[in-house]
Coordinates of C-alpha atoms in Angstrom, one line a residue:
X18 CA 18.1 12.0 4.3
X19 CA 21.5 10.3 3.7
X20 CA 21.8 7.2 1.9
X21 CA 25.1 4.9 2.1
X22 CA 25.7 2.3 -0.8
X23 CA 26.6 -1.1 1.0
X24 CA 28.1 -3.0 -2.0
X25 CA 31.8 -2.0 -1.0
X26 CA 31.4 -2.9 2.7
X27 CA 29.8 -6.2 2.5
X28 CA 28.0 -8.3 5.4
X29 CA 30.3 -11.4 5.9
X30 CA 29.3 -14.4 7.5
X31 CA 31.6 -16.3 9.6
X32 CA 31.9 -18.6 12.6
X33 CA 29.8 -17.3 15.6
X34 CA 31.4 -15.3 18.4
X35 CA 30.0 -13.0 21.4
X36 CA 27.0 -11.6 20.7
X37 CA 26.3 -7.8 20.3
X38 CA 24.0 -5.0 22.1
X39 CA 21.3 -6.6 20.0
X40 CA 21.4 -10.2 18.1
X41 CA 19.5 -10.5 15.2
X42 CA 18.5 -14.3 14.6
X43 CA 17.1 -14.8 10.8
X44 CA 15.2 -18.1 10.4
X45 CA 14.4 -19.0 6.5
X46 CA 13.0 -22.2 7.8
X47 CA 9.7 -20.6 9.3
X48 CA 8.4 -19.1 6.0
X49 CA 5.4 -16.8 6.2
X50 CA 3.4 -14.6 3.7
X51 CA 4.6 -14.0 0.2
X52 CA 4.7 -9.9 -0.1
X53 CA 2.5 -8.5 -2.6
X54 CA 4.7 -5.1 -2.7
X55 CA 4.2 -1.4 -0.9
X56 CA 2.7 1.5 -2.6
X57 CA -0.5 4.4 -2.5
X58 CA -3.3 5.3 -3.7
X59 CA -3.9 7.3 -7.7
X60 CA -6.6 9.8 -6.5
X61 CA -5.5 12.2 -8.2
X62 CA -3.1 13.2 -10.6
X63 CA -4.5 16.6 -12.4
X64 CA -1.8 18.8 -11.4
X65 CA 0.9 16.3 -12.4
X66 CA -0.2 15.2 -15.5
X67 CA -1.8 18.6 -16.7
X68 CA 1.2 21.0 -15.9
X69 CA 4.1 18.3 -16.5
X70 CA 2.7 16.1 -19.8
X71 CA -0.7 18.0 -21.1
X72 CA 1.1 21.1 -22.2
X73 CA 4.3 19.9 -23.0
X74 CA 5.7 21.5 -19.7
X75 CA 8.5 19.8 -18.0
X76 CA 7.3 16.7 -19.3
X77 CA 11.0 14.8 -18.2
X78 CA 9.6 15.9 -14.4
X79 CA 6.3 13.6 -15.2
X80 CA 9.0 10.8 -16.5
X81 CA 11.4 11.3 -13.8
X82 CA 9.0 11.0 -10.5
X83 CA 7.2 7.4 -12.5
X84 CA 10.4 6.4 -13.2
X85 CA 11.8 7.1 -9.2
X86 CA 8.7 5.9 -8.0
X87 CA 7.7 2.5 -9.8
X88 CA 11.2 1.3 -11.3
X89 CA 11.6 -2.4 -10.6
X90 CA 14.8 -2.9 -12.1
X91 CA 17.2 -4.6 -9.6
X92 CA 19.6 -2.3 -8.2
X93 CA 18.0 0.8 -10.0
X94 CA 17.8 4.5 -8.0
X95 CA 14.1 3.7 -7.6
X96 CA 11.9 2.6 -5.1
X97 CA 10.1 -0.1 -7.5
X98 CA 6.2 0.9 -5.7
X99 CA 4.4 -2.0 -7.5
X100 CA 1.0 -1.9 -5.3
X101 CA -1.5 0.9 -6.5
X102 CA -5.0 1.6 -5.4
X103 CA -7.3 3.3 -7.7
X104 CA -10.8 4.7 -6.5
X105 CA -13.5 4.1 -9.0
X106 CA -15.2 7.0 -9.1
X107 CA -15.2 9.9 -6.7
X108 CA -13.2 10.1 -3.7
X109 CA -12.3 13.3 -1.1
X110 CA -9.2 14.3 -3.4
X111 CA -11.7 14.4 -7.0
X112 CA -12.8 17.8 -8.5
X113 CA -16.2 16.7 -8.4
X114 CA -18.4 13.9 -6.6
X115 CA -19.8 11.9 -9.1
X116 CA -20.0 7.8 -9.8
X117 CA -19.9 6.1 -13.1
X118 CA -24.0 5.7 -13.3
X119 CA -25.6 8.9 -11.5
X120 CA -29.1 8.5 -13.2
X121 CA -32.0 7.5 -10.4
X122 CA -33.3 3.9 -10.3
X123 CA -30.8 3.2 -13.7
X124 CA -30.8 -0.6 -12.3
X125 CA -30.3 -2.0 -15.6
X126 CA -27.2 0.4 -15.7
X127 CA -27.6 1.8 -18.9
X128 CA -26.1 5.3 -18.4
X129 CA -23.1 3.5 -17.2
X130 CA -19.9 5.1 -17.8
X131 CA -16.2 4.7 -16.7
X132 CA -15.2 7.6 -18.9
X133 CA -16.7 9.7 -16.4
X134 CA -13.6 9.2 -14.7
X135 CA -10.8 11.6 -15.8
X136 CA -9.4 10.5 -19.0
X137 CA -5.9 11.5 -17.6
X138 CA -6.2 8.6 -15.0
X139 CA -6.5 6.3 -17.6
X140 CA -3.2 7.4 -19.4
X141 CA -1.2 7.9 -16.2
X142 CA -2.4 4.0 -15.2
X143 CA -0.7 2.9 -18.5
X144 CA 2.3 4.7 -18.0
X145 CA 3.0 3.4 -14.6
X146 CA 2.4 0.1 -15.9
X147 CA 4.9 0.8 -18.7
X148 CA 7.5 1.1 -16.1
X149 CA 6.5 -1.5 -13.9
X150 CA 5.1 -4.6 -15.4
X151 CA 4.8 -6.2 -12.1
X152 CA 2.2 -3.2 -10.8
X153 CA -0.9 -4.6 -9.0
X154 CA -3.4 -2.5 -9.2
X155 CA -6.5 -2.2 -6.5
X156 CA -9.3 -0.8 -7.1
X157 CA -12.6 0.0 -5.4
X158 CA -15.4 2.7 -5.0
X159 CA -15.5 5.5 -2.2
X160 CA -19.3 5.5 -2.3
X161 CA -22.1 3.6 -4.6
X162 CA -24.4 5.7 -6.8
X163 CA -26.8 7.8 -4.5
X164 CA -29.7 6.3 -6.0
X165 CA -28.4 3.0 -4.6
X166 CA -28.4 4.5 -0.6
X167 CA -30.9 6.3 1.8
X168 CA -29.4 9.4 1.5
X169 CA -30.0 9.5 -2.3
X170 CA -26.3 11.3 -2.7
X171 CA -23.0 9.6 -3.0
X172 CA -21.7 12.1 0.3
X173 CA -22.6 9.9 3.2
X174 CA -26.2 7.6 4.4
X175 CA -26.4 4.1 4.0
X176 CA -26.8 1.2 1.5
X177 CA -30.1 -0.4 0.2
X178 CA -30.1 -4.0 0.3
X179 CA -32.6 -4.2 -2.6
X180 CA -29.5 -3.1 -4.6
X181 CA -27.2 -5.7 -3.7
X182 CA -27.3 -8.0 -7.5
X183 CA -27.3 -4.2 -9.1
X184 CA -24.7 -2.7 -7.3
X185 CA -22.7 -5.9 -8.3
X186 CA -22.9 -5.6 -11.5
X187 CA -21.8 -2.2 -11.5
X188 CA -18.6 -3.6 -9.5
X189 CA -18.1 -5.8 -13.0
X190 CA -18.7 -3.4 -15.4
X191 CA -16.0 -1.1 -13.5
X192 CA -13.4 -3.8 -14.0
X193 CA -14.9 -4.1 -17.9
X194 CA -14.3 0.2 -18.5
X195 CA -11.2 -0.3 -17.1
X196 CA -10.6 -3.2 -19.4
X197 CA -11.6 -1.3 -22.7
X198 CA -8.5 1.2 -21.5
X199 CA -6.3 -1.5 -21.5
X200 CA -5.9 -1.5 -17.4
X201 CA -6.3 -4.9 -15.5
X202 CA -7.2 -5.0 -12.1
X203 CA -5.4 -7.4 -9.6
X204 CA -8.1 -7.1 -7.0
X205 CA -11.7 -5.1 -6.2
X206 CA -13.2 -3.6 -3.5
X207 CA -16.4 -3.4 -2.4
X208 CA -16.4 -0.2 -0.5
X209 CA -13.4 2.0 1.0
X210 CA -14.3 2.9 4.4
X211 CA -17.9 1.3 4.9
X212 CA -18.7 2.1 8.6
X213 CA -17.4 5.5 7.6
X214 CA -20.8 8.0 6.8
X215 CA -18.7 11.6 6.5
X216 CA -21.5 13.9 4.8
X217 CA -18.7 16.1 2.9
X218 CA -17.1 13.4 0.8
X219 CA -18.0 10.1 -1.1
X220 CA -18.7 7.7 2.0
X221 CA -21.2 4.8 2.7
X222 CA -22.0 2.7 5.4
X223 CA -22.5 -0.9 4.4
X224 CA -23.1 -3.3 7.3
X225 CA -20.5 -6.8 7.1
X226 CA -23.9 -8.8 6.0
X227 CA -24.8 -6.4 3.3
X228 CA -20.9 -6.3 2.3
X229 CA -20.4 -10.4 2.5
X230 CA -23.6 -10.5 0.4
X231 CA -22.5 -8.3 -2.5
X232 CA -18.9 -10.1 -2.5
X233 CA -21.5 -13.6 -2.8
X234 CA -22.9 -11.8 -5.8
X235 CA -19.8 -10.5 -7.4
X236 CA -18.0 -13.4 -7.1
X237 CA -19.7 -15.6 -9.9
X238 CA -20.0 -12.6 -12.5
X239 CA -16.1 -12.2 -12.2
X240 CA -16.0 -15.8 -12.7
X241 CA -18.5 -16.0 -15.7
X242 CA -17.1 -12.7 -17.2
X243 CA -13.5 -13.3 -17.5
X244 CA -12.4 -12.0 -13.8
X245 CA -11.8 -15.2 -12.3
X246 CA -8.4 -14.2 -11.1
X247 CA -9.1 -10.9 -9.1
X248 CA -9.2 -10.7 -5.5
X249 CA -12.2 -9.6 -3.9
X250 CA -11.0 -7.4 -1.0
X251 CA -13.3 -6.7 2.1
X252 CA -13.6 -4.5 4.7
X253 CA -10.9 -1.8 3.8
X254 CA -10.8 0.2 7.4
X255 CA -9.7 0.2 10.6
X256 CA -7.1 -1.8 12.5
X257 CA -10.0 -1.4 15.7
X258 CA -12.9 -3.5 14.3
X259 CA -10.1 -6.2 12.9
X260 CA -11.9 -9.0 15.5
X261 CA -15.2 -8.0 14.0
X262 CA -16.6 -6.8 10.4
X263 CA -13.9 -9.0 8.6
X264 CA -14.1 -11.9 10.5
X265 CA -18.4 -11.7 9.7
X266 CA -17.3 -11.2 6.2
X267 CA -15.2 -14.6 6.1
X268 CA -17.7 -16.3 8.0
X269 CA -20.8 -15.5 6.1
X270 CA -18.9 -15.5 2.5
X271 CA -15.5 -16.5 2.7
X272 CA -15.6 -18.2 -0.4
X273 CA -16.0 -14.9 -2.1
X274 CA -13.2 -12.9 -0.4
X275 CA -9.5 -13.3 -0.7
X276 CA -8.6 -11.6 2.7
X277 CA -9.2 -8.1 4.3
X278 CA -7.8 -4.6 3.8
X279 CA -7.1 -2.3 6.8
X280 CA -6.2 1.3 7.2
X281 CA -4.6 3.0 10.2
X282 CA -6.6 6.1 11.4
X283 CA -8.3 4.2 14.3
X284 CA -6.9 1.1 17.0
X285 CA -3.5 -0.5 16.9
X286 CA -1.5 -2.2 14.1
X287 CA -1.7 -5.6 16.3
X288 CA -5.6 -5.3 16.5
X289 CA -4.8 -7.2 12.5
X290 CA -4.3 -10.4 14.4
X291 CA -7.5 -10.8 15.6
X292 CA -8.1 -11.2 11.6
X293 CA -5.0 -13.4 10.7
X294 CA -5.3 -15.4 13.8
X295 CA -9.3 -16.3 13.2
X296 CA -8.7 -16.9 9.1
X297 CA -4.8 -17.4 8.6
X298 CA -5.6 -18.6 5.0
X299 CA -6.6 -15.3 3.8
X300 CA -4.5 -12.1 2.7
X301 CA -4.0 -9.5 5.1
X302 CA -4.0 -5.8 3.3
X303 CA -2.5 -2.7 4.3
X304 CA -4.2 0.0 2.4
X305 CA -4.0 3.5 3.3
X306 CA -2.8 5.8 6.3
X307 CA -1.9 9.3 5.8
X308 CA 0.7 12.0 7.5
X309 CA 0.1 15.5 7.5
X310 CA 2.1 18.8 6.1
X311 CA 4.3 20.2 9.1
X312 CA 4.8 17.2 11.3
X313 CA 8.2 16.4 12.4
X314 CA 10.0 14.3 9.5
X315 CA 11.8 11.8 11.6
X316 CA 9.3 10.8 14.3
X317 CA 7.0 9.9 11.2
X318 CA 9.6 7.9 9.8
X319 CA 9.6 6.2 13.3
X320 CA 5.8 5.7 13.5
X321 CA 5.9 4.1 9.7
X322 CA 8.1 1.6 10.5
X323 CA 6.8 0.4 13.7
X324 CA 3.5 0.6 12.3
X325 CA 3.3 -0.6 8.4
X326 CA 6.1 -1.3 7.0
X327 CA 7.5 -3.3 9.7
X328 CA 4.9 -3.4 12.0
X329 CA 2.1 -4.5 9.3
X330 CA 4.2 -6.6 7.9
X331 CA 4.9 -8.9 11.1
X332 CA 1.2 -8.7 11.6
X333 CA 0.8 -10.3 8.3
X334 CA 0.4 -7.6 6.0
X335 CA 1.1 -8.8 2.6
X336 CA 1.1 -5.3 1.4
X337 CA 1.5 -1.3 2.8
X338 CA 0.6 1.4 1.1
X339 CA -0.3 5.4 2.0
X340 CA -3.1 7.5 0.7
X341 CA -2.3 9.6 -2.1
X342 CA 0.4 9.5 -4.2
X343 CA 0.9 12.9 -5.2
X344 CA -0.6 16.2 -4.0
X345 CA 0.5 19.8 -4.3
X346 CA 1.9 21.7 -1.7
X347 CA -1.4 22.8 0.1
X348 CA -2.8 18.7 0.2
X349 CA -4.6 19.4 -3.1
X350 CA -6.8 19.5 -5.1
X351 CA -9.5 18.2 -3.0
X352 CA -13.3 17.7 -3.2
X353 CA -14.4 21.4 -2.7
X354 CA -16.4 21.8 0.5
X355 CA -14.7 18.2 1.7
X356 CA -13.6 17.8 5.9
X357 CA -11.0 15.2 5.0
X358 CA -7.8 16.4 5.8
X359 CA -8.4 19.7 7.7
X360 CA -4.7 19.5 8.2
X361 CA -3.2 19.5 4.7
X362 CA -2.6 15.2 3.8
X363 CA 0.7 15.1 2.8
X364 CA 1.5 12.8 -0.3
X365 CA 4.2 10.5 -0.8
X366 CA 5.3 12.9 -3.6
X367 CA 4.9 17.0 -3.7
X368 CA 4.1 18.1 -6.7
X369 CA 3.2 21.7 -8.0
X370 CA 1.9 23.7 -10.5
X371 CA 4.5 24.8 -12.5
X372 CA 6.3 21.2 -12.6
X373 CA 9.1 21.3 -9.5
X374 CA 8.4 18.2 -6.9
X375 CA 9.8 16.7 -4.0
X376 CA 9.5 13.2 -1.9
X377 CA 8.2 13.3 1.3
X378 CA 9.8 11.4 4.3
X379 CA 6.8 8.3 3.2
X380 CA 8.5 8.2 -0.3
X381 CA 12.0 6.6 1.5
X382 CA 10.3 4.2 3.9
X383 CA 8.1 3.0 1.6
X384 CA 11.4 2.5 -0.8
X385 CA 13.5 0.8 2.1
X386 CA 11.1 -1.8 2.5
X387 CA 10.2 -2.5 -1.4
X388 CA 14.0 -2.5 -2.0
X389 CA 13.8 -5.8 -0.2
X390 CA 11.0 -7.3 -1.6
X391 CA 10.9 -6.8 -5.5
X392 CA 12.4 -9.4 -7.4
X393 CA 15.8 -10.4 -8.1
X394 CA 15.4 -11.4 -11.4
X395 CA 13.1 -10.5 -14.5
X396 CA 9.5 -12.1 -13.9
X397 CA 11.2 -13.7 -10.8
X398 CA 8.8 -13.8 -7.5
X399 CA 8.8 -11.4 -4.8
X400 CA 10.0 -11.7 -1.5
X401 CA 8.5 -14.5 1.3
X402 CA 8.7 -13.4 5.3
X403 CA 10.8 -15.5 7.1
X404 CA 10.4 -15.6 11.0
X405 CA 13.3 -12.9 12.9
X406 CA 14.0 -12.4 16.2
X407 CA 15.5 -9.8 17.8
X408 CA 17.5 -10.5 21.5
X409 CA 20.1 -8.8 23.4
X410 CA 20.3 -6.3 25.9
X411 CA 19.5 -3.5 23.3
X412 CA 16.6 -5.1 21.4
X413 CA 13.7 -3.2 21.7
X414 CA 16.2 -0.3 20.0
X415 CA 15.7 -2.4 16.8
X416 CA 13.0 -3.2 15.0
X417 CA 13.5 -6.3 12.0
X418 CA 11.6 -7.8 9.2
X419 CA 12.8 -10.0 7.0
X420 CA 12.7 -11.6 3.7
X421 CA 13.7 -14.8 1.3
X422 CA 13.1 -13.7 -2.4
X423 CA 13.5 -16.5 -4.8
X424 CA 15.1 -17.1 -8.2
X425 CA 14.3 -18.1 -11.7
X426 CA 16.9 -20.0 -12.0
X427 CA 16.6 -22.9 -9.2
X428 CA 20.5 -23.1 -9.2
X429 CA 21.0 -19.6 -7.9
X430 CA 21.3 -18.6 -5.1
X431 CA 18.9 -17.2 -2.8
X432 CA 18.5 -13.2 -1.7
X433 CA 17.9 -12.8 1.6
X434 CA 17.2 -9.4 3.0
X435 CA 16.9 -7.7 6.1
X436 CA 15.0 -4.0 7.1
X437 CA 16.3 -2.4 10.0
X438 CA 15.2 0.3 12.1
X439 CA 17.1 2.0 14.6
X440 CA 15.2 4.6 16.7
X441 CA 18.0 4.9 19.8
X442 CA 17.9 8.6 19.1
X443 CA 18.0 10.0 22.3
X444 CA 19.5 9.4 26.2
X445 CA 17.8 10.7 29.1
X446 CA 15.1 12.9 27.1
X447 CA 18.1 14.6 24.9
X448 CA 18.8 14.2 21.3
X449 CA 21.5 11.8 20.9
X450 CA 21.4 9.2 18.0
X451 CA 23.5 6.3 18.6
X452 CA 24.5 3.7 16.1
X453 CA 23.8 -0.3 17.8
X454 CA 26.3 -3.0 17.2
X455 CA 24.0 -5.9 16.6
X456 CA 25.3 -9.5 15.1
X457 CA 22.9 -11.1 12.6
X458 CA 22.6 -15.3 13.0
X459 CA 21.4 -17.0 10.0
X460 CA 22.0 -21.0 9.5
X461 CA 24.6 -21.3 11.9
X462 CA 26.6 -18.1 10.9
X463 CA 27.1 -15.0 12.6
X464 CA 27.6 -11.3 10.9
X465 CA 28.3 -8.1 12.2
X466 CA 26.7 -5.0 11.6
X467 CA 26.2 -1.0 13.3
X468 CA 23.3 0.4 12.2
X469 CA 23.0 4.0 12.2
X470 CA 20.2 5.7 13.1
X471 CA 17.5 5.3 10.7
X472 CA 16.3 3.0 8.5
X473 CA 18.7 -0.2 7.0
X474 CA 17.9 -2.7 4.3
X475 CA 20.7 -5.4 4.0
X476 CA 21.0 -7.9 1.4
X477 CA 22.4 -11.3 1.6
X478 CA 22.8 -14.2 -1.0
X479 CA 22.7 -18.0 0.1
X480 CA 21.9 -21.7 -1.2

């Protein structure tokens, strides 16, 4: 992958003239969703943490991948990740399927223990949030305790409503263990997958009524308990029941919920509108989609843009983030006896045994896009869509987002950023990438820009 610093060939804006193959029209008037940040998911982090920190084993490897990965600084050689999803409990990628209360009919939740998690994930938490003060972090269970479904095992079967105030509370007292470790949550979840019943891993299926009740219930004992500011996220699945489970949940407690997370392993990436569209108010989440070890590095670059991070985004995705974060070569360590991920899951970043790592092709998308959405300045806000279009006789070569990030300081000016992807890599079925001369309007002006192949994030400053 080849990366070109801009800085010495800047994008001037001038009086407009003919427009090129493709014209790009920016329009910071129509402002959209303020962008929560990209990122993945912490399932694991054992070999990592164990071979890189634990045994005092290329420990400046552990530094070096947090610091590449969650780096906000502006204009630092990182990609600034600052969304991070966190299972509580077990998930497909744990050594062992557990919960944090496995004792039958505990409904007073007296065996309950977050320590039961990894104490490892606790201090890797902390580092990232070291490094990134602006880290969100979003957590949420894979399955309830057995004793709390039909199948009476947290590896598939269904939820018992007679749990609902129980399970609940044990949605709080998650956020409290995670609280006496020094991590705050930004937002909960109330299951990962919940018309999702896979017998091999942590799974559960919970109906959008038994769902919108439980948010109903959390909702006040975050309130009373000091949680009043986290999110309750629902539905965290597929694009194909958008028009469906989510809009129930908003309908039958949308006072509870702060919007709906989706995942990309079934339907299409504009099956989110049916969401957005019925509740515009509410956040749209993109939470998890995977790629696999062996698949072709640039037509999964391709797919990722046109599908989250610009494709989710334009569908009002405040967010985008893939499944795990870090995984050895082989997609482990997994759940033994698990059937997620037949085909090795690739992670964002490789990591092995004996300390050496690599990014993988989901590491510099995902960095593109958070490039132009992190802010300018210290504590500043993150970037706000504005509306794009893209014309011209070229246009669906390119794909566009765009961005306004504000300032701290009111008198300074605006950034204004642009992601770019150019796919025109082939003419009549042969490879053949060709750059696009595209002209950029924004208030009046005009710029000029080729993009290469690939992906482009421009910047831009105005009043």
């Amino acid at each position: 992958m080849t990366y070109t610093n801009l800085l010495q060939n800047p994008v001037d804006f001038v009086s407009p003239g003919a427009t090129g193959q493709v014209d790009i029209t920016v329009n910071d008037g129509a402002l959209l969703q303020s962008m929560l940040g990209f990122g993945a998911t912490l399932s694991v982090w054992r070999n990592a943490h164990a071979s890189m920190a634990d045994v005092n084993q290329n420990s400046a490897n552990y530094w070096s991948i947090l610091n590449t990965l969650f780096d906000p600084t502006d204009g630092a050689n990182a990609a600034g990740l600052s969304y991070l999803r966190v299972p509580l409990g077990a998930s497909d990628f744990s050594g062992t399927a557990y919960s944090f209360d496995d004792e039958v009919g505990d409904t007073a939740l007296k065996s309950f223990d977050v320590n039961k998690a990894p104490s490892y994930l606790f201090s890797v938490i902390r580092d990232i949030q070291g490094i990134n003060p602006y880290l969100k972090l979003h957590v949420l269970p894979w399955s309830p305790p057995g004793w709390m479904k039909d199948s009476g095992t947290i590896k598939g079967g269904s939820f018992k409503s007679e749990f609902t105030g129980v399970y609940a509370n044990y949605l709080l007292k998650s956020l409290q263990g995670l609280q006496s470790h020094a991590i705050s949550a930004y937002a909960i979840g109330i299951q990962n997958e919940p018309e999702n019943d896979n017998p091999t891993y942590p799974t559960c299926l919970i109906t959008a009524d038994q769902e919108a009740k439980i948010g109903a219930a959390l909702r006040p004992l975050l309130d009373a308990n000091g949680f009043s500011d986290v999110r309750i996220v629902g539905y965290e699945h597929n694009w194909d029941d958008a028009g469906n489970y989510p809009v129930q949940l908003m309908e039958d407690a949308g006072s509870a919920f702060s919007g709906a997370a989706f995942h990309c392993y079934e339907g299409d990436v504009s099956q989110q509108d049916a969401f957005h569209n019925a509740f515009a108010n509410k956040g749209v989440y993109f939470t998890e989609c995977t790629g696999s070890y062996g698949t072709d590095w640039w037509e999964n670059i391709k797919w990722y843009m046109d599908n989250i991070f610009i494709g989710a985004v334009n569908h009002g995705a405040n967010s985008g983030l893939m499944w795990n974060l870090a995984l050895d070569g082989n997609g482990n360590p997994k759940l033994p006896g698990t059937a997620s991920c037949s085909t090795p899951c690739r992670p964002v970043v490789t990591v092995n045994g004996d300390g050496s790592y690599s990014y993988n092709e989901d590491f510099y998308v995902m960095a593109q896009a958070s490039k132009a959405v992190l802010p300018r300045d210290k504590n500043g806000p993150f970037g706000q869509r504005v509306a794009v279009d893209v014309g011209g006789s070229l246009s669906g070569l390119l794909l566009a987002s765009a961005f306004k990030t504000g300032r701290t300081n009111a008198s300074d000016y605006r950034r204004y950023s642009l992601v770019v992807l150019n796919w025109n890599d082939n003419q009549n079925g042969k490879w053949n990438p060709t750059p696009i001369e595209a002209t950029i309007a924004f208030r009046g002006k005009q710029a000029r820009y080729t993009f290469p192949v690939g992906v482009t994030t421009l910047w831009w400053y105005a009043e």
